[in-house]
Tab-separated table of C-alpha atoms and ligand atoms in Angstrom:
chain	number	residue	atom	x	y	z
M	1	UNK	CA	17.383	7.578	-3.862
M	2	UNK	CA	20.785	8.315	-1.926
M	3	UNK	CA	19.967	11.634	-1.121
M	4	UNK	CA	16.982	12.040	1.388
M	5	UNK	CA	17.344	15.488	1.769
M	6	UNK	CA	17.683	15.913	5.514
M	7	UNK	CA	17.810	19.335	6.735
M	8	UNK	CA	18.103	20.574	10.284
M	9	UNK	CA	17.262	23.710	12.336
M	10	UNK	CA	14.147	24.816	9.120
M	11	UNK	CA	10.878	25.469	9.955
M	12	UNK	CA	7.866	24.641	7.227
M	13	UNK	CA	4.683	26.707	7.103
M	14	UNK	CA	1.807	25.704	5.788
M	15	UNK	CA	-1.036	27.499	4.505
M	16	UNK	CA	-4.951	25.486	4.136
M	17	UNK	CA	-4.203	22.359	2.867
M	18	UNK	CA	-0.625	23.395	1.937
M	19	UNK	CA	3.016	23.705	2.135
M	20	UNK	CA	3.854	27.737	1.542
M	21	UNK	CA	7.509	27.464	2.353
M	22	UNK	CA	10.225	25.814	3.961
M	23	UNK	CA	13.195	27.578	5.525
M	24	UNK	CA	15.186	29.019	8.431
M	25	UNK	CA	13.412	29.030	11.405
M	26	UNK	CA	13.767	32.476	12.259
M	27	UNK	CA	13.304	33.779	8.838
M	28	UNK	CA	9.477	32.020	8.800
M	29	UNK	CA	8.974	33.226	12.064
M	30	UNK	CA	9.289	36.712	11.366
M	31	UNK	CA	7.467	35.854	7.994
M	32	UNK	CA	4.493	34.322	9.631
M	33	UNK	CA	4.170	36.176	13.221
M	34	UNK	CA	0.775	35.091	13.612
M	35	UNK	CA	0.869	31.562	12.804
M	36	UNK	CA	-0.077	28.653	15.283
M	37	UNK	CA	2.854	27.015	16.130
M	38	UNK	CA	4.040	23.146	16.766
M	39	UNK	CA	7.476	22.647	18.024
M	40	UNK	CA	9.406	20.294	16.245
M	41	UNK	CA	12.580	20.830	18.281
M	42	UNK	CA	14.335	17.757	18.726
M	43	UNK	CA	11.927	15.557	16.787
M	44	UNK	CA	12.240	14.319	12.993
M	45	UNK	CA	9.081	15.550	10.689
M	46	UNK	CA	8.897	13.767	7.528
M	47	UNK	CA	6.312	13.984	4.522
M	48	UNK	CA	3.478	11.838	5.591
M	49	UNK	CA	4.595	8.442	5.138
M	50	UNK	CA	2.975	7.238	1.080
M	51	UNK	CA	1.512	3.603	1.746
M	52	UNK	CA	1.196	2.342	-1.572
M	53	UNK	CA	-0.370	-1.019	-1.138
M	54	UNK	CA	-2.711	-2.459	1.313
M	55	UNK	CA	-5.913	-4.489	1.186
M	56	UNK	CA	-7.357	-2.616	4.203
M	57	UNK	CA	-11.269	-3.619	3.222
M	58	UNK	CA	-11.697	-7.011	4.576
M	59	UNK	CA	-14.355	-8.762	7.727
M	60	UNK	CA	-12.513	-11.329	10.151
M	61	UNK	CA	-8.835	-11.739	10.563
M	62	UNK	CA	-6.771	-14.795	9.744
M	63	UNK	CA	-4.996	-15.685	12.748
M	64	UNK	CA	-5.856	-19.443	13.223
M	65	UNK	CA	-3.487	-19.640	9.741
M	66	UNK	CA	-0.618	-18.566	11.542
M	67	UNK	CA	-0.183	-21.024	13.749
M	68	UNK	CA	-0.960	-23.520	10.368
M	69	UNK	CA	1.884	-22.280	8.470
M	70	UNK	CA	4.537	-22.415	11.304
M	71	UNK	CA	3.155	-26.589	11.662
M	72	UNK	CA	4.286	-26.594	8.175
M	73	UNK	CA	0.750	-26.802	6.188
M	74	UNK	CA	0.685	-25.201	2.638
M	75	UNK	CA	-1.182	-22.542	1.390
M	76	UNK	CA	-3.090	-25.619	-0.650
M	77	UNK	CA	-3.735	-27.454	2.795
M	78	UNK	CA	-4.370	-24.405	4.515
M	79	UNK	CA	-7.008	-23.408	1.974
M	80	UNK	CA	-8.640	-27.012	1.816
M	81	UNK	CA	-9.400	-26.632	5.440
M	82	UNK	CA	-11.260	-23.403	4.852
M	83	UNK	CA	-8.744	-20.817	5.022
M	84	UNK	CA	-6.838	-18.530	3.065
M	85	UNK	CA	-8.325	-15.745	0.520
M	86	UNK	CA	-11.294	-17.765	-0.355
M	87	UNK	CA	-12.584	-17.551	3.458
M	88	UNK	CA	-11.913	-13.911	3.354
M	89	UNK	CA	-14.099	-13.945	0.230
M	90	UNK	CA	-17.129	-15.477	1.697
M	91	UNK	CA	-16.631	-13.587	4.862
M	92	UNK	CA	-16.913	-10.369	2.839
M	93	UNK	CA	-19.982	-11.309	1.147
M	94	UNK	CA	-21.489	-11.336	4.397
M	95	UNK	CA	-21.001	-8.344	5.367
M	96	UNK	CA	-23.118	-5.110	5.141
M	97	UNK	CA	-21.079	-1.887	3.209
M	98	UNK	CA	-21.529	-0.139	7.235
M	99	UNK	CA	-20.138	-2.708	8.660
M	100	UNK	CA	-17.151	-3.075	6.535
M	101	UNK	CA	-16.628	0.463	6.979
M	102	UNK	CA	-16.818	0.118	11.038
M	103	UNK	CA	-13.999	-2.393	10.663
M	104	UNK	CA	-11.301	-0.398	7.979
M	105	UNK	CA	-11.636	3.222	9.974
M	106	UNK	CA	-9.784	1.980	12.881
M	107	UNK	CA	-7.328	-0.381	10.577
M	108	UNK	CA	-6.602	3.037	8.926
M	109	UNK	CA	-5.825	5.175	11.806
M	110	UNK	CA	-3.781	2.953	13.294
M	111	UNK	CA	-1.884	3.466	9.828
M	112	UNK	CA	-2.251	6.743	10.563
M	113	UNK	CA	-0.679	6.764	13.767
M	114	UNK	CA	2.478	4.948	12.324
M	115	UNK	CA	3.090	7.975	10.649
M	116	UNK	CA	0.874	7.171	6.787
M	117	UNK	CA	-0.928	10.031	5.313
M	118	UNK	CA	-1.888	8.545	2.016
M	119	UNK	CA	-2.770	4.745	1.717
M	120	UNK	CA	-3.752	3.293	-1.318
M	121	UNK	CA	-6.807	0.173	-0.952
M	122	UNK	CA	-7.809	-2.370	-2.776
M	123	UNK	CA	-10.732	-4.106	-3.323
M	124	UNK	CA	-10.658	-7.901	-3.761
M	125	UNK	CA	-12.507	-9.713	-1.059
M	126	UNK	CA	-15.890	-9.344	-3.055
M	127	UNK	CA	-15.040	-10.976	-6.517
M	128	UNK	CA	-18.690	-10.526	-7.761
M	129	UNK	CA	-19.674	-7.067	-9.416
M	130	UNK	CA	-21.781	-6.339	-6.168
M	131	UNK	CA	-19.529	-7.073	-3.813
M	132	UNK	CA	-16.236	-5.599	-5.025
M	133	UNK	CA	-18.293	-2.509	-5.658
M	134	UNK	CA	-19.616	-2.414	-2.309
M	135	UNK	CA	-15.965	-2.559	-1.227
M	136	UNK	CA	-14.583	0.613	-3.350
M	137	UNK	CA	-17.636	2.095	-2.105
M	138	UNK	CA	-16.645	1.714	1.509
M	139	UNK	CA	-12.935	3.482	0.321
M	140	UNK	CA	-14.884	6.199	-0.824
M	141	UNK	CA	-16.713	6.465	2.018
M	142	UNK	CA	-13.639	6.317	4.224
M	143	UNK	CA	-12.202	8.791	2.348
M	144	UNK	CA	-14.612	11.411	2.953
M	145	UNK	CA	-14.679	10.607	6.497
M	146	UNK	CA	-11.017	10.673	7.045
M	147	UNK	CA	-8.427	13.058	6.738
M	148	UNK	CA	-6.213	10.859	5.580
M	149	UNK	CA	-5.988	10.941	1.474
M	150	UNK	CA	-7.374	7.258	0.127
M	151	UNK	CA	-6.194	6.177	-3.516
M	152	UNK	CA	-8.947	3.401	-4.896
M	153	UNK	CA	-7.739	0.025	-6.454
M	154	UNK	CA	-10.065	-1.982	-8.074
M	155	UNK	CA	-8.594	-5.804	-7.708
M	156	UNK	CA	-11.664	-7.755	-8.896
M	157	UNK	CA	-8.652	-10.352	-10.417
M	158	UNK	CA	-7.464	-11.324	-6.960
M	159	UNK	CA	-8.558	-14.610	-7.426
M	160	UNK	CA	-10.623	-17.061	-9.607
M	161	UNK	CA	-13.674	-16.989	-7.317
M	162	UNK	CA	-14.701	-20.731	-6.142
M	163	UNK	CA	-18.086	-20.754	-7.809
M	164	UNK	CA	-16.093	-20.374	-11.572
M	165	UNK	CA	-13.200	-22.543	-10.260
M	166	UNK	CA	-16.034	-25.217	-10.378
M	167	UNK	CA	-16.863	-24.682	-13.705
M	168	UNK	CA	-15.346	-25.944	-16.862
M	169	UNK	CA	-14.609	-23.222	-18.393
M	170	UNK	CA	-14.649	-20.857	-15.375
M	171	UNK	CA	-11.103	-19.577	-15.908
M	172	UNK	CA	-12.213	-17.445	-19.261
M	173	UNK	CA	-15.953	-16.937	-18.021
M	174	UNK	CA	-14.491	-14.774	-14.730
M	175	UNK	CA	-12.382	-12.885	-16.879
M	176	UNK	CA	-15.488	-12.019	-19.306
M	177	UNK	CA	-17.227	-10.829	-16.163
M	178	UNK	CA	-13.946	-9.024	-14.780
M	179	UNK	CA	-13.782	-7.050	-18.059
M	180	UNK	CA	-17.429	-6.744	-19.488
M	181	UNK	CA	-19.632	-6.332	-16.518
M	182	UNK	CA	-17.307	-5.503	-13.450
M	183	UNK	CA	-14.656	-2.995	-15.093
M	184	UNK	CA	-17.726	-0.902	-16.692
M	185	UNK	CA	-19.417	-0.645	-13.535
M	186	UNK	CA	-16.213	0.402	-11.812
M	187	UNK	CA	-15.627	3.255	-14.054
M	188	UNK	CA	-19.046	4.541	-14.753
M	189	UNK	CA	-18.977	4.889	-11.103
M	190	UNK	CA	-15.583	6.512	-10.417
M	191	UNK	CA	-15.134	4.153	-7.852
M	192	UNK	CA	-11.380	3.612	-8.809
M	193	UNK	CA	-8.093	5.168	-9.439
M	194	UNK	CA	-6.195	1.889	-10.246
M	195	UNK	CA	-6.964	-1.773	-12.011
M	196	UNK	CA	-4.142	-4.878	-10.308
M	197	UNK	CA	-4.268	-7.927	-11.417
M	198	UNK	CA	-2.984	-10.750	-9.163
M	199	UNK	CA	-0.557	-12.198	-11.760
M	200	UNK	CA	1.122	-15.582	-10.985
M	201	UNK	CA	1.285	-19.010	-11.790
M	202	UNK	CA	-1.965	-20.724	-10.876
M	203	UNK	CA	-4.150	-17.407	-10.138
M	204	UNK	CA	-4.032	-15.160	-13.152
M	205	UNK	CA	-1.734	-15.918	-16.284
M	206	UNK	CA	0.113	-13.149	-17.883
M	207	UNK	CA	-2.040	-13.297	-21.079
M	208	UNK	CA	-5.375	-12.904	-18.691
M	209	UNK	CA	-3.659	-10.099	-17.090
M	210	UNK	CA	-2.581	-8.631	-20.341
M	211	UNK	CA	-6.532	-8.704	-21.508
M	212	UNK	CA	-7.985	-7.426	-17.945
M	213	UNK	CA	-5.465	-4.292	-17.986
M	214	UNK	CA	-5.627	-3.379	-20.873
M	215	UNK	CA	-9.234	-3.341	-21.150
M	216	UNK	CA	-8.774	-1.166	-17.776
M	217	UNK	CA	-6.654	1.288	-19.667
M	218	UNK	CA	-8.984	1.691	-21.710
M	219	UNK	CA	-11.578	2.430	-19.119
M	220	UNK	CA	-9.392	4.830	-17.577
M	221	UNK	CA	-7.644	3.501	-14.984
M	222	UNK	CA	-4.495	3.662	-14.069
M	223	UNK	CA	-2.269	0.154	-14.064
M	224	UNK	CA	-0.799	-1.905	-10.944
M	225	UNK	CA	0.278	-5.681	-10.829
M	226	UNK	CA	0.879	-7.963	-8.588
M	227	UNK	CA	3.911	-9.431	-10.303
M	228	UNK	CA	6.559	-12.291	-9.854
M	229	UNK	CA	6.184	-12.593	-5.986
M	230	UNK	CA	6.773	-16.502	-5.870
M	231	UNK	CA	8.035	-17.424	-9.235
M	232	UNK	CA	9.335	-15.191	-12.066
M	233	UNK	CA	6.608	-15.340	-14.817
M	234	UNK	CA	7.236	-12.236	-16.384
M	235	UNK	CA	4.996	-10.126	-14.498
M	236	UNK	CA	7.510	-6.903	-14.329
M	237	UNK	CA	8.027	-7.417	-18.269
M	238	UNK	CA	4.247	-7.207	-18.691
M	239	UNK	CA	4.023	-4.034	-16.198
M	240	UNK	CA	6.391	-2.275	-18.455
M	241	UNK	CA	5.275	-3.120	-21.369
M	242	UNK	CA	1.800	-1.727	-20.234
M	243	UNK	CA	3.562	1.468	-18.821
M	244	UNK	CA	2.036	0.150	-15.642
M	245	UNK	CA	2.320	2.941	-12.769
M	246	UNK	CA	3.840	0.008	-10.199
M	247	UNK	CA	4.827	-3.614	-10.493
M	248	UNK	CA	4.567	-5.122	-6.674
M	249	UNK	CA	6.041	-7.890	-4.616
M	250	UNK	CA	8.728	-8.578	-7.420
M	251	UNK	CA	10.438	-11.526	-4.625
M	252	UNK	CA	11.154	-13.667	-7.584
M	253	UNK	CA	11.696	-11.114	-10.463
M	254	UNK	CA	13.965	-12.055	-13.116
M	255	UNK	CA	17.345	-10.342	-14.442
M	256	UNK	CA	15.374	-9.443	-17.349
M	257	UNK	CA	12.767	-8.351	-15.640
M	258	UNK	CA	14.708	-6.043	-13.313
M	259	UNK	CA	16.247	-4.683	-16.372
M	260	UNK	CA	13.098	-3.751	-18.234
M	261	UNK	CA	11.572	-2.023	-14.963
M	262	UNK	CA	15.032	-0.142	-14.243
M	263	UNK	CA	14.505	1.144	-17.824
M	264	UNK	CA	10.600	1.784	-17.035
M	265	UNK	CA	8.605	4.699	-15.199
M	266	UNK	CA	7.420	1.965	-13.568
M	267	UNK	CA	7.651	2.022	-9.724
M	268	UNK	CA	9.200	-1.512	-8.203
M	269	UNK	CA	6.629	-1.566	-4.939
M	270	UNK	CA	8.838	-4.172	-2.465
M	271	UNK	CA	6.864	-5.561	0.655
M	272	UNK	CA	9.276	-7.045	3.020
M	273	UNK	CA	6.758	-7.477	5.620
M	274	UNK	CA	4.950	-10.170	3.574
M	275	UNK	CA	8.090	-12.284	3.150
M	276	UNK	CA	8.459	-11.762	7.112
M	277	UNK	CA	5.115	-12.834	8.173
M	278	UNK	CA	4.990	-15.783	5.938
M	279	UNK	CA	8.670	-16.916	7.134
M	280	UNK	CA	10.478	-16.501	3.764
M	281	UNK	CA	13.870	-16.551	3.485
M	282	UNK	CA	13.457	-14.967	-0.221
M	283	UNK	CA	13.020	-10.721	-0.304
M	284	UNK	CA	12.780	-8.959	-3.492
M	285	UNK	CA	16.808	-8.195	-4.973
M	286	UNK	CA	15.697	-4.436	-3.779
M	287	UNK	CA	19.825	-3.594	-4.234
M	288	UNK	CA	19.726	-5.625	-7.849
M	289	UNK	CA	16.583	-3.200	-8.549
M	290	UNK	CA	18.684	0.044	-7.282
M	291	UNK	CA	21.564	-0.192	-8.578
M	292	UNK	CA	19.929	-0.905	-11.772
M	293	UNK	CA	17.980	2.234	-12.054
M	294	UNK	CA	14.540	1.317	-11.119
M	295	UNK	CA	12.302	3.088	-8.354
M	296	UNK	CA	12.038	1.573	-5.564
M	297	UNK	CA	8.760	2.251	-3.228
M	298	UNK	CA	8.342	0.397	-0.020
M	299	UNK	CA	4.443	-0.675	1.111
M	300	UNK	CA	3.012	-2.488	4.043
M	301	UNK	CA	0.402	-4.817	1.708
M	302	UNK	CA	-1.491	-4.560	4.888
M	303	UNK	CA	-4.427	-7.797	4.748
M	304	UNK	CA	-5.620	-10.257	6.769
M	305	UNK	CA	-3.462	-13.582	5.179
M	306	UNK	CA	0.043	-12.191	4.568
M	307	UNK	CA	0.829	-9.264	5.994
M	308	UNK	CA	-1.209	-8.219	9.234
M	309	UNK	CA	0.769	-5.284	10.130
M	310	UNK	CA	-0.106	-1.039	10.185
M	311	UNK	CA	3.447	-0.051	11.502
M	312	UNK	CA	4.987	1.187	8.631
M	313	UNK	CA	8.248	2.434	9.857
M	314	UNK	CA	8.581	-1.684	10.909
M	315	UNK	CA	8.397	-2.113	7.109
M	316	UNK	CA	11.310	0.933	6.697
M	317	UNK	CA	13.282	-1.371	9.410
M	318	UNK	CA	13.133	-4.263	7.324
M	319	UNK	CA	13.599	-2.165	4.007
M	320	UNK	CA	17.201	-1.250	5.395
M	321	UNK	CA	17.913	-4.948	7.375
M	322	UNK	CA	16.973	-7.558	4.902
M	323	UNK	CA	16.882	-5.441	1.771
M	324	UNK	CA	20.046	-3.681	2.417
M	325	UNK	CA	18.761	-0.443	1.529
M	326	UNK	CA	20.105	2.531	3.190
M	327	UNK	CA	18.128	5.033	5.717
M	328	UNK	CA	17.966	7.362	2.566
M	329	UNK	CA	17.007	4.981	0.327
M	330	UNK	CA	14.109	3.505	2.640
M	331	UNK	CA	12.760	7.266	3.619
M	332	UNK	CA	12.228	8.045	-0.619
M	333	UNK	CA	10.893	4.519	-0.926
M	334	UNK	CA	8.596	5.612	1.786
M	335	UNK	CA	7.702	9.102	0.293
M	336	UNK	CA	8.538	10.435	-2.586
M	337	UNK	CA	8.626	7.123	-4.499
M	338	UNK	CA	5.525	5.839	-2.636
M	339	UNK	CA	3.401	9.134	-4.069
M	340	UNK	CA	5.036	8.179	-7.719
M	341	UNK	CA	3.631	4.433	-7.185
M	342	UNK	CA	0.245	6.597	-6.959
M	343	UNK	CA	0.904	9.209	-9.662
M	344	UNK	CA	0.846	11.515	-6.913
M	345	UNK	CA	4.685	12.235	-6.562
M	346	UNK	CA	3.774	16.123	-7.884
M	347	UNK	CA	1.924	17.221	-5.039
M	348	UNK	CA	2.475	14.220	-2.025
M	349	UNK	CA	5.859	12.504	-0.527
M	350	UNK	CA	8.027	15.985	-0.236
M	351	UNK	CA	7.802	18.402	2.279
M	352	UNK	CA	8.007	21.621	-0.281
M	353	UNK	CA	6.259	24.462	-1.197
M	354	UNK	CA	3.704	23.914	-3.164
M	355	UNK	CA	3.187	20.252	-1.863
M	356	UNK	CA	0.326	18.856	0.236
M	357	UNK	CA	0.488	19.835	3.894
M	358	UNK	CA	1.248	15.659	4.713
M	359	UNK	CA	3.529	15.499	7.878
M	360	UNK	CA	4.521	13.141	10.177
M	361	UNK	CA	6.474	13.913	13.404
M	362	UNK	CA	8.620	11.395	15.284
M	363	UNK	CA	10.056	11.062	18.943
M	364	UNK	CA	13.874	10.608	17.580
M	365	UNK	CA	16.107	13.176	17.007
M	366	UNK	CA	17.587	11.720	14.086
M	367	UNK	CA	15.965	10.238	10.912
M	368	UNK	CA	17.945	6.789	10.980
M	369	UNK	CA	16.263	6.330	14.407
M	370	UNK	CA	13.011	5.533	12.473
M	371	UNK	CA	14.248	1.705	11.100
M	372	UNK	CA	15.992	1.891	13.948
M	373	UNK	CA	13.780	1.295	16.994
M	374	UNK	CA	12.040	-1.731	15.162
M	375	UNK	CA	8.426	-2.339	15.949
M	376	UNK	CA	8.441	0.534	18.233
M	377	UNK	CA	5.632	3.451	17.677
M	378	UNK	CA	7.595	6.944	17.716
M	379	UNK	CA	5.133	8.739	15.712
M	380	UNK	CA	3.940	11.748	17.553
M	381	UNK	CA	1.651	12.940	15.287
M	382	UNK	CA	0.376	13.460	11.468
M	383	UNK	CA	-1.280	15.637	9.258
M	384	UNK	CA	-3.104	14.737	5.839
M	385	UNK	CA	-3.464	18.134	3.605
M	386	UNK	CA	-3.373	20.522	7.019
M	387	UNK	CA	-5.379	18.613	9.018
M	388	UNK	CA	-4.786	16.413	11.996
M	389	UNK	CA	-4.479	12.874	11.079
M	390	UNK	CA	-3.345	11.584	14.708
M	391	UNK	CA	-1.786	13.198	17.787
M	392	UNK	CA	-0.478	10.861	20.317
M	393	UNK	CA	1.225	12.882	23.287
M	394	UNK	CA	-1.915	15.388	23.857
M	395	UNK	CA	-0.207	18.293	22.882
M	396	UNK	CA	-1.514	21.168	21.446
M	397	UNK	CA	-0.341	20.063	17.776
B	1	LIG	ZN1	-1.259	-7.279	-2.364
């Protein structure tokens, strides 16, 4: 991760949907006479920035609970007065499978335009078998529409629904339906790529989501967690022990646990912007995780509670200023270890022959601009497999 690769004064061609070679300017020029051109002169182009975690499919935002939090109500208190995930549930349930799809195309172009070429989403909102497959079907949808490439995450263990939190033995009953009736339907359907489990104390234990991903596995799908973000409950252990393709959030991971992922293939996804929003002093030990080995990927966990933000390269800014990474460091957690938290890294994340045509071109003449201008928008433009993704300026990209 110390070694971004930066190269200046190259020119990369690209072919359909791909990258055909990537060399001296002159050399490609005389190589490819006929070839439309984009000037890049003076600008940083980077692989199409790999957002690896986002819960883009969702109805009304959450802003009232802002305000809440900074009064110094709880999630508990905020919840009680009809807020947190549970509203976004019912609000979800609500909604028509168009009309959820009206509301994510613009969420994800603004991603987009932040420089993202490949965002993973997660269902979630639903928690019945209808509605969380009425949200993957909207990601599907999406990704047919747009250019950008969509990875599916099934995340019907968000949350213990209300309706079994009422019941006695709810707890067990939502997992039967998670795993019997849910997970089927998701995979006869191909709806997803990915099964996460929400896995902390008080939502899902680590036995439940030892049961609900395995029986995922099994199905298919590839593994994610939502693991140790508040308190370290062995939720990294339990991604590595299931060869899990990411363990995310990881705020409160133990030493053990940083040890067994640095040992792992699994990616460590960090998402600074969540502790930011919610006005947490605590970020994920991204240095601890580093310097031990382990892969670091960085993620927006774009959603309506915790982390209302599309501006990735904000997320880069905070990767480097309260996670101490370096430029380097935050640019592969952006790309090439963002397409390996999506089993993608052979063909997304690296601007190379043979790779994906995924680019994103800044207004900065220098890559350690990007974390640099904080909050600022500096991406030009982006394209997802050779198409245009988002073109800000007018130009003829
Ligand atoms: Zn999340």
């Amino acid at each position: 991760m110390q070694d971004a690769g930066v190269v200046t004064g190259v020119a990369v061609a690209v072919e359909g949907d791909r990258i055909i070679a990537v060399g001296p300017q002159p050399t490609l020029e005389r190589e490819h006479p006929d070839s439309t051109r984009v000037d890049c002169h003076n600008r940083v182009l980077t692989p199409g920035l790999v957002d690896s975690h986002t819960h883009a499919i969702f109805g009304k935002a959450r802003f009232e609970e802002q305000e809440l939090r900074a009064s110094g109500l709880d999630y508990m208190e905020i919840a009680r007065r009809g807020g947190g995930i549970h509203s976004s549930v019912r609000d979800l349930r609500g909604r028509g499978e168009d009309e959820l799809l009206d509301l994510a195309a613009p969420r994800l172009a603004r991603l987009a335009a932040s420089g993202v070429t490949t965002v993973e989403v997660k269902s979630g909102y639903g928690l019945t078998p209808e509605d969380e497959l009425k949200s993957l079907r909207v990601i599907r949808r999406l990704g047919e529409r747009l250019p950008m490439r969509l990875v599916p995450t099934w995340l019907g263990a968000h949350e213990i629904p209300m309706e079994f939190r009422e019941l006695p033995d709810g707890r067990s009953e939502y997992v039967r339906l998670l795993v019997s009736t849910m997970l089927p339907g998701v995979a006869s359907g191909m709806l997803a790529r990915f099964a996460d489990v929400f896995c902390e104390p008080g939502v899902f234990t680590i036995e439940e989501a030892r049961t609900i991903l395995t029986a995922a596995q099994s199905a298919g799908l590839g593994l994610k967690l939502h693991a140790d973000e508040l308190r370290p409950s062995g939720g990294a252990e339990l991604a590595a022990e299931l060869g899990a393709t990411s363990a995310d959030h990881l705020a409160a991971i133990s030493e053990s646990g940083i040890r067994v992922l640095a040992a792992s293939n699994t990616v460590a996804t960090l998402l600074p912007g969540t502790m930011l929003f919610l006005g947490k002093e605590k970020q994920a030990p991204a240095r601890a995780l580093i310097d031990a080995g382990a892969a670091v990927a960085l993620a927006t966990d774009f959603n309506p509670g915790t982390s209302p933000t599309t501006n990735f390269p904000l997320v880069m800014t905070l990767g480097v200023s309260q996670l101490r990474m370096s430029v380097a460091e935050a640019v592969v957690a952006s790309t090439v270890n963002g397409a390996a938290a999506l089993s993608l890294a052979d063909r997304v994340g690296q601007i190379a022959p043979g790779y994906s045509a995924d680019l994103a071109l800044f207004d900065a003449s220098d890559v350690r601009e990007l974390p640099y201008w904080y909050g600022d928008r500096r991406c030009i433009a982006t394209w997802a497999r050779g198409r245009a993704c988002h073109n800000s300026n007018g130009e003829t990209l």
